[in-house]
């Protein structure tokens, strides 16, 4: 065993793995070293931290074994642990001290009162084995690559074409995702914050990172996903276009801009929880792609919040002034939508009110925000009532009122009843405790106001069918009130729910004709 | 999204395991019977396996099963009970060894450290390559995927020291090499590789001369046709990685040149796949001739041929044995049959004396014979 004070590069040029041992006891170092040497490793022992640090600057060992007696406060953590896999060993050490070493970046702490040398040598061997042999075995056995080489869309398209059963694990720094494909179709997907469709859509936005793929054998799979893989691939294209449009309008077309918060605009933004979360992400990641990736929200929702923050002047691309309000990049009502909305209004009426009723968790505010946001209208909240004025024609205004059923909402409805053109109930399916109360209230309101009604089921989870079934079991509303599942913050869903008002109206007309 | 397999040997530890993983993003699959491990591994991509609470024997069994079932890419940790001696584990192929009890935070730190160490991502060069198994992505998949990207790429496929290269320019397949074969001939061989390791390097090609001169669509069509034909012809032949051998006990007077080449290759045991890759003839031709030769019993499964030869040798050994025994007896007979014999008294060889015993018949038998002769004379 060498007890080198100093190493030359030439001395370590062969292919043997190199271990540095920082140990004051030459007897212990000798015993550890003997075992490692027997395993074919090259050993260098240092009895002072200064020598050790000096030599790691010349040659990085494959592993560093360190007696804590040698550890100088701060030096090892700063100089050694980040660049060399380090093991600290001792015959005695309390739990707090061990955890402290782990938090500093030590890979393994070995505490063994008996036969310390053997234990340390074996643990070092295992660490070397997993970093070399095991990693190599995984490289050879698993299909792996980078997203830059082959995009995930290509992988999915190929799997779909060839009807493959695959498990994909995707990783980008600390972010990861898992997709499971059965006969080419995605059957489930997970990221840290999202699952299924939303998780796939986010994963498919990834422009960097790596993945491993493995085929699997199974006769059948259950999928909680309602969207087909083809639909998801189509939606991905749409989302990419949407993202592009956002970047064009908010960031002068820069692909992956960095954002920064603008203190002057923060005051108003911080009252909203979604804004707050996104601002924290901006502070932490800055980079647009990373912000989207680590956002707990789906891509479109994240973009909407970013857009809102841009509009409020709370964020701006790094080095730029907050952008002045610009043309919306988002979806908006088409001419036929406007025509339809106009038809809900009584003849010659210029003002119409639409009530959106629901429990606080029903997505009431999100739905109003989705509709208003797409029309470049701002949402105001006064005494827990959200309202937005949406000009749908030059001289016609639709006002959305979001009212919580936990408040005294009947007086509010009474106030707007003259202009009330429809009423939407949002029912939070994840909160069955409120069903009976909502059923009662809704029945009452339907009896009082002669306007079209529609029900939107929110927070349905993955099983929409089950949510619909639960609704039918618990709600006995008078008349044939249409009901559809909705994602409250999705403009297309909000629009679909509005169209249910029309259906109800039509049906009433048809009924009256029949009478 | 880490998937962990826990081979639980004592259900009393289940609650502690649940506590250690509570609130963490690991997905745990607990298996209590060793025979269920393979099925679990076939259905999931595990990042790590743990034997819990480990015993040396059970850990060895688990490691052996993982190795023989080709799941050796799953790192294994042994978590031993407090009173277990650790030394017997030191020689096992474990990625970590932990002794209970263990603090949750420390446990998770060690786990994270192990998972980070075995990650393939840390060795993948961003943007450079994509590699894996042909079982998941065959040649046709790979051609289509490179074409979709419209990139320059070099695809290398290797199996058992045999290597082939396929080159793409802007997504168009322009050349292919497998040993001395080139172009479509090489691709037709490659399409039949049932397994192998591929590596796709996305790199600008120095030379981009199109040696094939056909569109990818046409190439794929040709390859698909060839594959279907090869698969049809292959029916009835041994599995590609089964070993075959020339049967030395069978001979024929005439063989075609290709049969000769096959016969030469099969003088030593080799797999059908190796045979297909060794000969430059088309796979279709080789398969046809091989089928004929197997029907004629000129070639057979290695195990069967070796058994035949052994039986034959044993048979001929027994025959030799018997013939040697019989020859011993024959030597005795030969001595009796010798025409001359040595007269020790006179010291000379004499001709044997013919000694015929006088016929002894009963009177009644003699009368019968006489009567019969008289009848015949009449």
Coordinates of C-alpha atoms in Angstrom, one line a residue, chain A:
Chain A
X1 CA 0.0 0.0 0.0
X2 CA 1.3 3.4 -0.8
X3 CA 1.4 6.1 1.9
X4 CA 1.9 8.9 -0.6
X5 CA 2.4 12.4 0.5
X6 CA 2.0 13.5 -3.0
X7 CA 0.8 11.8 -6.2
X8 CA 1.8 12.5 -9.7
X9 CA -0.7 12.1 -12.5
X10 CA 1.6 9.5 -14.1
X11 CA 1.3 7.3 -11.0
X12 CA -2.4 7.0 -11.5
X13 CA -2.7 6.6 -15.2
X14 CA -3.6 2.9 -15.3
X15 CA -7.1 1.7 -15.3
X16 CA -7.3 0.5 -11.7
X17 CA -9.9 2.2 -9.6
X18 CA -8.4 4.5 -7.1
X19 CA -9.3 4.9 -3.4
X20 CA -8.0 7.7 -1.2
X21 CA -8.1 6.9 2.5
X22 CA -7.9 9.8 5.0
X23 CA -6.9 8.1 8.2
X24 CA -4.6 8.9 11.1
X25 CA -4.2 5.3 12.2
X26 CA -1.9 3.6 9.9
X27 CA -3.0 0.2 11.2
X28 CA -6.7 0.8 10.4
X29 CA -5.8 2.4 7.1
X30 CA -3.7 -0.7 6.3
X31 CA -6.5 -3.1 7.1
X32 CA -9.0 -1.2 5.0
X33 CA -6.5 -0.8 2.2
X34 CA -5.6 -4.5 2.1
X35 CA -9.1 -5.5 1.5
X36 CA -9.6 -2.9 -1.3
X37 CA -6.2 -3.9 -2.8
X38 CA -7.3 -7.5 -2.9
X39 CA -10.3 -6.3 -4.9
X40 CA -7.9 -4.7 -7.5
X41 CA -8.1 -1.1 -6.3
X42 CA -5.2 1.3 -6.0
X43 CA -4.9 2.8 -2.5
X44 CA -3.4 6.0 -1.3
X45 CA -3.5 6.9 2.3
X46 CA -3.3 10.4 3.7
X47 CA -2.9 11.3 7.3
X48 CA -3.6 15.0 6.9
X49 CA -6.4 16.8 5.3
X50 CA -4.1 19.3 3.6
X51 CA -2.3 16.5 1.8
X52 CA -5.6 14.9 0.9
X53 CA -7.1 18.1 -0.6
X54 CA -3.9 18.8 -2.4
X55 CA -3.9 15.4 -4.1
X56 CA -7.5 15.4 -5.0
X57 CA -6.7 18.6 -7.0
X58 CA -4.3 16.6 -9.0
X59 CA -6.2 13.4 -9.3
X60 CA -9.8 12.6 -8.4
X61 CA -10.2 9.2 -6.7
X62 CA -13.1 7.0 -7.5
X63 CA -13.9 6.9 -3.8
X64 CA -12.8 8.7 -0.7
X65 CA -12.9 7.0 2.7
X66 CA -12.6 9.5 5.5
X67 CA -12.1 9.2 9.2
X68 CA -14.1 12.1 10.8
X69 CA -11.2 12.9 13.0
X70 CA -9.5 14.2 9.9
X71 CA -12.4 16.3 8.7
X72 CA -11.8 20.0 9.1
X73 CA -14.9 22.0 9.5
X74 CA -16.2 23.2 6.2
X75 CA -13.2 22.2 4.1
X76 CA -14.2 18.7 3.2
X77 CA -17.8 19.7 2.6
X78 CA -16.7 22.4 0.3
X79 CA -13.8 20.9 -1.5
X80 CA -14.2 17.1 -1.4
X81 CA -17.8 15.9 -1.1
X82 CA -19.1 17.7 -4.2
X83 CA -16.5 16.1 -6.5
X84 CA -15.7 12.8 -4.9
X85 CA -18.1 10.1 -3.6
X86 CA -17.2 10.2 0.0
X87 CA -17.7 7.7 2.8
X88 CA -17.2 8.7 6.4
X89 CA -16.6 5.9 8.9
X90 CA -16.3 5.5 12.6
X91 CA -16.8 3.0 15.3
X92 CA -19.2 5.4 17.1
X93 CA -21.3 8.3 16.0
X94 CA -24.6 9.6 17.0
X95 CA -27.6 9.9 14.6
X96 CA -27.5 13.7 14.5
X97 CA -23.9 13.7 13.4
X98 CA -24.6 11.1 10.8
X99 CA -27.4 13.1 9.4
X100 CA -25.3 16.2 9.4
X101 CA -22.7 14.4 7.2
X102 CA -25.4 13.3 4.8
X103 CA -26.8 16.8 4.6
X104 CA -23.2 18.1 3.7
X105 CA -23.1 15.7 0.8
X106 CA -21.4 12.6 2.1
X107 CA -22.7 9.5 0.3
X108 CA -22.5 7.0 3.1
X109 CA -21.7 7.0 6.8
X110 CA -20.6 3.7 8.2
X111 CA -20.7 3.2 11.9
X112 CA -19.5 -0.2 13.1
X113 CA -18.2 -0.9 16.6
X114 CA -16.7 -4.2 15.6
X115 CA -14.5 -5.0 12.7
X116 CA -14.7 -1.5 11.2
X117 CA -12.1 -2.1 8.6
X118 CA -13.9 -5.0 6.9
X119 CA -17.2 -3.2 7.0
X120 CA -15.7 -0.1 5.5
X121 CA -14.0 -2.0 2.7
X122 CA -17.1 -3.9 1.9
X123 CA -19.3 -0.8 1.8
X124 CA -16.7 0.9 -0.4
X125 CA -16.8 -2.1 -2.7
X126 CA -20.6 -1.9 -2.9
X127 CA -20.4 1.8 -3.7
X128 CA -17.9 1.1 -6.5
X129 CA -19.9 -1.8 -7.8
X130 CA -23.1 0.2 -8.1
X131 CA -21.4 3.2 -9.7
X132 CA -19.6 1.1 -12.3
X133 CA -20.9 -2.4 -12.9
X134 CA -24.5 -1.9 -12.0
X135 CA -24.8 1.3 -14.0
X136 CA -23.2 -0.5 -16.9
X137 CA -25.7 -3.4 -16.6
X138 CA -28.5 -0.9 -16.6
X139 CA -27.1 0.9 -19.7
X140 CA -26.9 -2.4 -21.5
X141 CA -30.3 -3.8 -20.5
X142 CA -32.4 -0.7 -20.7
X143 CA -33.2 1.3 -23.8
X144 CA -32.2 4.8 -23.0
X145 CA -31.5 8.1 -24.6
X146 CA -32.1 11.8 -24.6
X147 CA -35.2 13.7 -25.5
X148 CA -33.1 15.7 -27.9
X149 CA -32.2 12.6 -29.8
X150 CA -35.7 11.3 -30.2
X151 CA -38.7 13.3 -29.0
X152 CA -41.2 11.7 -26.7
X153 CA -43.9 12.2 -29.4
X154 CA -41.8 10.1 -31.8
X155 CA -41.5 7.4 -29.1
X156 CA -45.3 7.4 -28.5
X157 CA -46.1 7.4 -32.2
X158 CA -43.9 4.4 -32.8
X159 CA -45.3 2.6 -29.8
X160 CA -48.8 3.3 -31.0
X161 CA -48.0 2.1 -34.5
X162 CA -46.3 -1.1 -33.3
X163 CA -48.7 -1.7 -30.4
X164 CA -46.0 -1.9 -27.8
X165 CA -46.1 -2.4 -24.1
X166 CA -43.6 0.0 -22.7
X167 CA -42.7 1.7 -19.4
X168 CA -41.0 5.1 -19.9
X169 CA -39.2 6.9 -17.2
X170 CA -38.3 10.4 -18.0
X171 CA -35.9 12.6 -16.0
X172 CA -34.8 16.2 -16.2
X173 CA -32.6 17.1 -13.3
X174 CA -34.8 16.7 -10.2
X175 CA -38.1 16.4 -12.2
X176 CA -39.3 13.1 -13.4
X177 CA -42.3 11.4 -14.9
X178 CA -43.4 7.9 -15.7
X179 CA -45.6 6.7 -18.6
X180 CA -47.1 3.3 -19.0
X181 CA -48.1 2.2 -22.5
X182 CA -50.2 -0.9 -23.2
X183 CA -50.5 -2.0 -26.8
X184 CA -49.3 1.4 -27.8
X185 CA -51.8 3.4 -25.7
X186 CA -51.0 5.4 -22.7
X187 CA -52.7 3.8 -19.8
X188 CA -51.4 5.9 -17.0
X189 CA -48.9 8.6 -16.3
X190 CA -47.5 10.4 -13.3
X191 CA -45.3 13.4 -12.5
X192 CA -44.6 14.8 -9.1
X193 CA -47.8 16.9 -9.1
X194 CA -49.9 15.6 -11.9
X195 CA -51.4 12.4 -13.1
X196 CA -52.7 10.9 -16.3
X197 CA -53.7 13.3 -19.1
X198 CA -52.2 16.4 -17.5
X199 CA -49.0 14.5 -16.6
X200 CA -48.6 13.3 -20.2
X201 CA -49.3 16.7 -21.6
X202 CA -46.6 18.2 -19.4
X203 CA -44.1 15.4 -20.1
X204 CA -44.6 15.9 -23.8
X205 CA -43.6 19.5 -23.5
X206 CA -40.2 18.5 -22.3
X207 CA -37.4 19.6 -24.6
X208 CA -34.5 18.3 -22.7
X209 CA -33.7 15.4 -20.3
X210 CA -33.3 11.7 -20.7
X211 CA -35.4 8.6 -20.5
X212 CA -35.2 4.8 -20.0
X213 CA -37.6 2.4 -21.7
X214 CA -38.4 -1.2 -20.9
X215 CA -40.9 -3.4 -22.5
X216 CA -43.2 -5.4 -20.2
X217 CA -45.5 -8.4 -20.3
X218 CA -49.0 -8.2 -19.1
X219 CA -52.2 -9.6 -20.5
X220 CA -54.5 -6.6 -19.6
X221 CA -54.3 -3.2 -18.1
X222 CA -56.9 -0.9 -16.6
X223 CA -56.7 2.7 -17.6
X224 CA -58.2 5.6 -15.7
X225 CA -57.5 7.9 -18.6
X226 CA -60.4 9.0 -20.7
X227 CA -58.4 10.7 -23.5
X228 CA -56.9 8.5 -26.2
X229 CA -53.2 8.7 -27.0
X230 CA -54.0 10.2 -30.4
X231 CA -56.1 12.9 -28.7
X232 CA -53.3 13.6 -26.3
X233 CA -50.8 13.9 -29.1
X234 CA -53.1 16.2 -30.9
X235 CA -53.6 18.3 -27.7
X236 CA -49.8 18.4 -27.3
X237 CA -49.5 20.0 -30.7
X238 CA -52.2 22.5 -29.7
X239 CA -50.4 23.3 -26.4
X240 CA -47.1 23.8 -28.2
X241 CA -48.7 26.2 -30.6
X242 CA -50.3 27.9 -27.6
X243 CA -47.0 28.1 -25.8
X244 CA -45.4 29.5 -28.9
X245 CA -48.0 32.1 -29.2
X246 CA -47.5 33.1 -25.6
X247 CA -43.8 33.5 -26.1
X248 CA -44.3 35.5 -29.3
X249 CA -46.6 38.0 -27.5
X250 CA -45.0 38.1 -24.1
X251 CA -41.3 37.4 -24.8
X252 CA -40.7 38.6 -28.3
X253 CA -40.5 35.0 -29.5
X254 CA -37.5 34.0 -27.4
X255 CA -37.6 30.2 -27.1
X256 CA -36.8 29.7 -23.4
X257 CA -36.7 33.2 -21.8
X258 CA -35.9 33.9 -18.2
X259 CA -38.5 35.7 -16.1
X260 CA -38.0 37.9 -13.2
X261 CA -40.5 39.4 -10.8
X262 CA -41.2 43.1 -10.9
X263 CA -41.5 44.4 -7.3
X264 CA -43.8 47.3 -8.4
X265 CA -46.4 44.9 -9.8
X266 CA -46.3 42.3 -7.0
X267 CA -48.7 43.9 -4.6
X268 CA -51.9 43.1 -6.4
X269 CA -50.6 39.7 -7.6
X270 CA -49.9 38.2 -4.2
X271 CA -53.5 38.1 -3.1
X272 CA -54.1 35.1 -5.4
X273 CA -52.8 31.7 -4.4
X274 CA -52.0 30.6 -7.9
X275 CA -50.1 33.8 -8.6
X276 CA -48.1 33.3 -5.4
X277 CA -47.1 29.7 -6.3
X278 CA -46.1 30.8 -9.8
X279 CA -44.1 33.8 -8.5
X280 CA -42.2 31.4 -6.1
X281 CA -41.4 29.2 -9.1
X282 CA -40.2 32.2 -11.0
X283 CA -37.9 33.3 -8.2
X284 CA -36.5 29.7 -7.9
X285 CA -36.1 28.7 -11.5
X286 CA -36.4 31.9 -13.7
X287 CA -36.2 29.7 -16.8
X288 CA -39.5 29.5 -18.7
X289 CA -39.2 25.7 -19.4
X290 CA -38.3 24.9 -15.8
X291 CA -41.1 27.1 -14.5
X292 CA -43.6 25.2 -16.7
X293 CA -42.2 21.9 -15.8
X294 CA -42.1 22.4 -12.0
X295 CA -45.5 24.2 -11.9
X296 CA -48.1 22.1 -10.0
X297 CA -50.6 23.1 -12.7
X298 CA -51.2 21.8 -16.1
X299 CA -49.4 23.6 -19.0
X300 CA -52.3 25.7 -20.1
X301 CA -53.2 26.8 -16.6
X302 CA -49.6 27.6 -15.9
X303 CA -49.5 29.7 -19.1
X304 CA -52.7 31.5 -18.1
X305 CA -51.3 32.4 -14.7
X306 CA -48.0 33.6 -16.3
X307 CA -50.0 35.7 -18.7
X308 CA -52.1 37.1 -15.9
X309 CA -48.9 38.0 -14.0
X310 CA -47.4 39.6 -17.1
X311 CA -50.6 41.6 -17.6
X312 CA -50.5 42.8 -14.0
X313 CA -46.9 43.9 -14.5
X314 CA -45.7 41.5 -11.7
X315 CA -43.3 39.6 -14.0
X316 CA -41.3 40.4 -17.1
X317 CA -38.8 38.6 -19.3
X318 CA -35.4 39.2 -17.6
X319 CA -33.9 42.5 -18.4
X320 CA -37.1 43.9 -20.0
X321 CA -39.7 46.3 -18.7
X322 CA -43.1 44.8 -18.0
X323 CA -44.9 44.4 -21.3
X324 CA -47.8 46.8 -21.9
X325 CA -51.1 45.1 -22.3
X326 CA -51.2 43.5 -25.7
X327 CA -53.5 41.6 -27.9
X328 CA -54.6 38.4 -26.2
X329 CA -52.8 35.3 -27.2
X330 CA -55.5 33.1 -25.8
X331 CA -58.7 31.6 -27.1
X332 CA -61.7 33.8 -27.4
X333 CA -65.3 33.5 -28.3
X334 CA -65.9 33.0 -31.9
X335 CA -68.6 34.9 -33.9
X336 CA -71.0 32.0 -33.5
X337 CA -70.3 31.8 -29.7
X338 CA -71.2 35.5 -29.5
X339 CA -74.3 34.9 -31.6
X340 CA -75.3 32.2 -29.2
X341 CA -74.7 34.3 -26.1
X342 CA -76.7 37.1 -27.6
X343 CA -79.6 34.8 -28.1
X344 CA -79.7 34.2 -24.4
X345 CA -80.5 37.8 -23.9
X346 CA -84.1 39.0 -23.9
X347 CA -85.0 40.9 -27.0
X348 CA -83.4 44.4 -27.1
X349 CA -81.6 43.8 -23.8
X350 CA -78.1 45.2 -23.6
X351 CA -77.1 43.8 -20.3
X352 CA -77.3 40.2 -19.2
X353 CA -76.2 38.5 -16.0
X354 CA -75.1 35.0 -15.6
X355 CA -74.9 33.5 -12.1
X356 CA -72.3 30.9 -11.4
X357 CA -73.1 29.1 -8.1
X358 CA -71.1 26.7 -6.2
X359 CA -69.2 25.8 -3.1
X360 CA -65.8 27.5 -2.5
X361 CA -63.9 24.5 -3.9
X362 CA -66.2 24.0 -6.9
X363 CA -64.0 25.9 -9.3
X364 CA -66.4 28.9 -9.5
X365 CA -63.7 31.5 -9.6
X366 CA -61.6 29.5 -12.1
X367 CA -64.5 29.2 -14.5
X368 CA -65.2 32.9 -14.4
X369 CA -61.5 33.6 -14.8
X370 CA -61.3 31.2 -17.8
X371 CA -64.2 32.9 -19.6
X372 CA -63.2 36.5 -18.6
X373 CA -59.5 36.0 -19.2
X374 CA -60.1 34.8 -22.7
X375 CA -62.1 37.9 -23.4
X376 CA -59.5 40.2 -21.9
X377 CA -61.8 41.1 -19.1
X378 CA -60.7 41.5 -15.6
X379 CA -62.3 39.7 -12.7
X380 CA -63.1 41.6 -9.6
X381 CA -63.9 40.2 -6.2
X382 CA -66.1 42.1 -3.8
X383 CA -67.2 40.4 -0.6
X384 CA -66.5 37.0 -1.9
X385 CA -68.5 37.6 -5.1
X386 CA -66.4 37.4 -8.3
X387 CA -67.7 39.3 -11.2
X388 CA -66.5 40.1 -14.6
X389 CA -68.0 42.3 -17.3
X390 CA -67.6 40.8 -20.8
X391 CA -68.4 43.0 -23.8
X392 CA -69.8 40.5 -26.3
X393 CA -70.9 43.1 -28.8
X394 CA -70.3 46.8 -29.1
X395 CA -73.3 47.6 -27.1
X396 CA -74.0 44.4 -25.2
X397 CA -72.4 43.3 -22.0
X398 CA -72.6 39.9 -20.2
X399 CA -71.8 40.1 -16.5
X400 CA -70.7 36.9 -14.8
X401 CA -71.4 36.6 -11.1
X402 CA -69.6 33.9 -9.1
X403 CA -71.5 33.5 -5.9
X404 CA -70.6 31.0 -3.1
X405 CA -73.6 29.0 -1.9
X406 CA -72.1 29.3 1.6
X407 CA -72.8 33.0 1.6
X408 CA -76.2 34.7 1.7
X409 CA -76.5 34.4 -2.1
X410 CA -80.2 34.7 -2.5
X411 CA -80.3 38.5 -1.9
X412 CA -77.5 38.8 -4.6
X413 CA -79.5 36.7 -7.0
X414 CA -82.5 38.8 -6.2
X415 CA -80.6 42.0 -7.0
X416 CA -79.5 40.7 -10.4
X417 CA -82.7 38.8 -11.2
X418 CA -84.0 41.4 -13.6
X419 CA -81.0 40.9 -15.9
X420 CA -80.5 37.2 -15.1
X421 CA -80.2 35.2 -18.3
X422 CA -79.0 31.9 -16.9
X423 CA -77.6 30.0 -14.0
X424 CA -74.7 27.6 -13.8
X425 CA -74.3 25.3 -10.8
X426 CA -70.8 23.9 -10.2
X427 CA -70.8 20.8 -8.1
X428 CA -67.5 19.7 -6.5
X429 CA -67.6 15.9 -6.9
X430 CA -64.8 15.5 -4.4
X431 CA -67.0 16.9 -1.6
X432 CA -70.1 14.6 -1.4
X433 CA -70.9 16.0 2.1
X434 CA -72.4 19.1 0.4
X435 CA -74.5 17.2 -2.1
X436 CA -77.7 17.2 -0.1
X437 CA -77.5 20.9 0.7
X438 CA -76.7 21.9 -2.9
X439 CA -79.6 19.7 -4.2
X440 CA -81.9 21.5 -1.9
X441 CA -80.7 25.0 -2.8
X442 CA -80.6 24.3 -6.5
X443 CA -84.2 22.9 -6.4
X444 CA -85.3 26.1 -4.7
X445 CA -83.6 28.4 -7.2
X446 CA -84.9 26.5 -10.2
X447 CA -88.4 26.9 -8.8
X448 CA -87.8 30.7 -8.3
X449 CA -86.2 31.8 -11.5
X450 CA -87.4 31.0 -14.9
X451 CA -84.0 31.0 -16.7
X452 CA -82.0 28.2 -18.3
X453 CA -79.9 26.1 -15.9
X454 CA -77.0 23.8 -16.4
X455 CA -74.8 21.8 -14.0
X456 CA -71.1 21.4 -14.3
X457 CA -69.4 18.6 -12.3
X458 CA -65.9 19.6 -11.2
X459 CA -63.1 17.7 -9.6
X460 CA -64.4 14.5 -11.0
X461 CA -61.1 12.8 -10.8
X462 CA -60.1 10.2 -13.4
X463 CA -63.4 8.4 -13.4
X464 CA -65.9 10.7 -15.0
X465 CA -68.5 8.0 -15.4
X466 CA -68.5 7.3 -11.7
X467 CA -68.9 11.0 -11.0
X468 CA -72.0 11.2 -13.3
X469 CA -73.4 8.1 -11.6
X470 CA -72.9 9.7 -8.2
X471 CA -74.6 12.9 -9.4
X472 CA -77.6 10.9 -10.6
X473 CA -77.9 9.1 -7.3
X474 CA -77.7 12.3 -5.2
X475 CA -79.4 15.0 -7.2
X476 CA -83.1 15.1 -8.0
X477 CA -83.4 18.5 -9.6
X478 CA -86.7 19.5 -11.2
X479 CA -86.9 19.4 -15.0
X480 CA -84.3 17.9 -17.2
X481 CA -81.3 20.1 -16.2
X482 CA -78.3 19.2 -18.4
X483 CA -75.2 18.1 -16.6
X484 CA -71.7 17.7 -18.0
X485 CA -68.2 17.2 -16.4
X486 CA -66.1 20.3 -16.6
X487 CA -62.5 21.3 -15.9
X488 CA -63.3 24.7 -14.5
X489 CA -60.2 26.5 -15.7
X490 CA -60.5 25.2 -19.2
X491 CA -62.0 27.7 -21.6
X492 CA -63.4 25.0 -23.9
X493 CA -65.1 23.3 -21.0
X494 CA -66.6 26.6 -19.8
X495 CA -67.9 27.3 -23.2
X496 CA -69.4 23.8 -23.4
X497 CA -71.2 24.4 -20.2
X498 CA -72.6 27.7 -21.5
X499 CA -73.9 25.9 -24.5
X500 CA -75.8 23.6 -22.2
X501 CA -77.9 26.6 -21.3
X502 CA -78.8 26.9 -24.9
X503 CA -79.8 23.2 -25.0
X504 CA -82.0 23.7 -22.0
X505 CA -83.6 26.7 -23.6
X506 CA -84.1 24.8 -26.9
X507 CA -85.7 21.9 -25.1
X508 CA -88.0 24.2 -23.3
X509 CA -89.0 25.7 -26.6
X510 CA -89.5 22.3 -28.1
X511 CA -91.6 21.3 -25.1
X512 CA -93.7 24.4 -25.3
X513 CA -94.2 23.8 -29.0
X514 CA -95.4 20.3 -28.3
X515 CA -97.8 21.6 -25.7

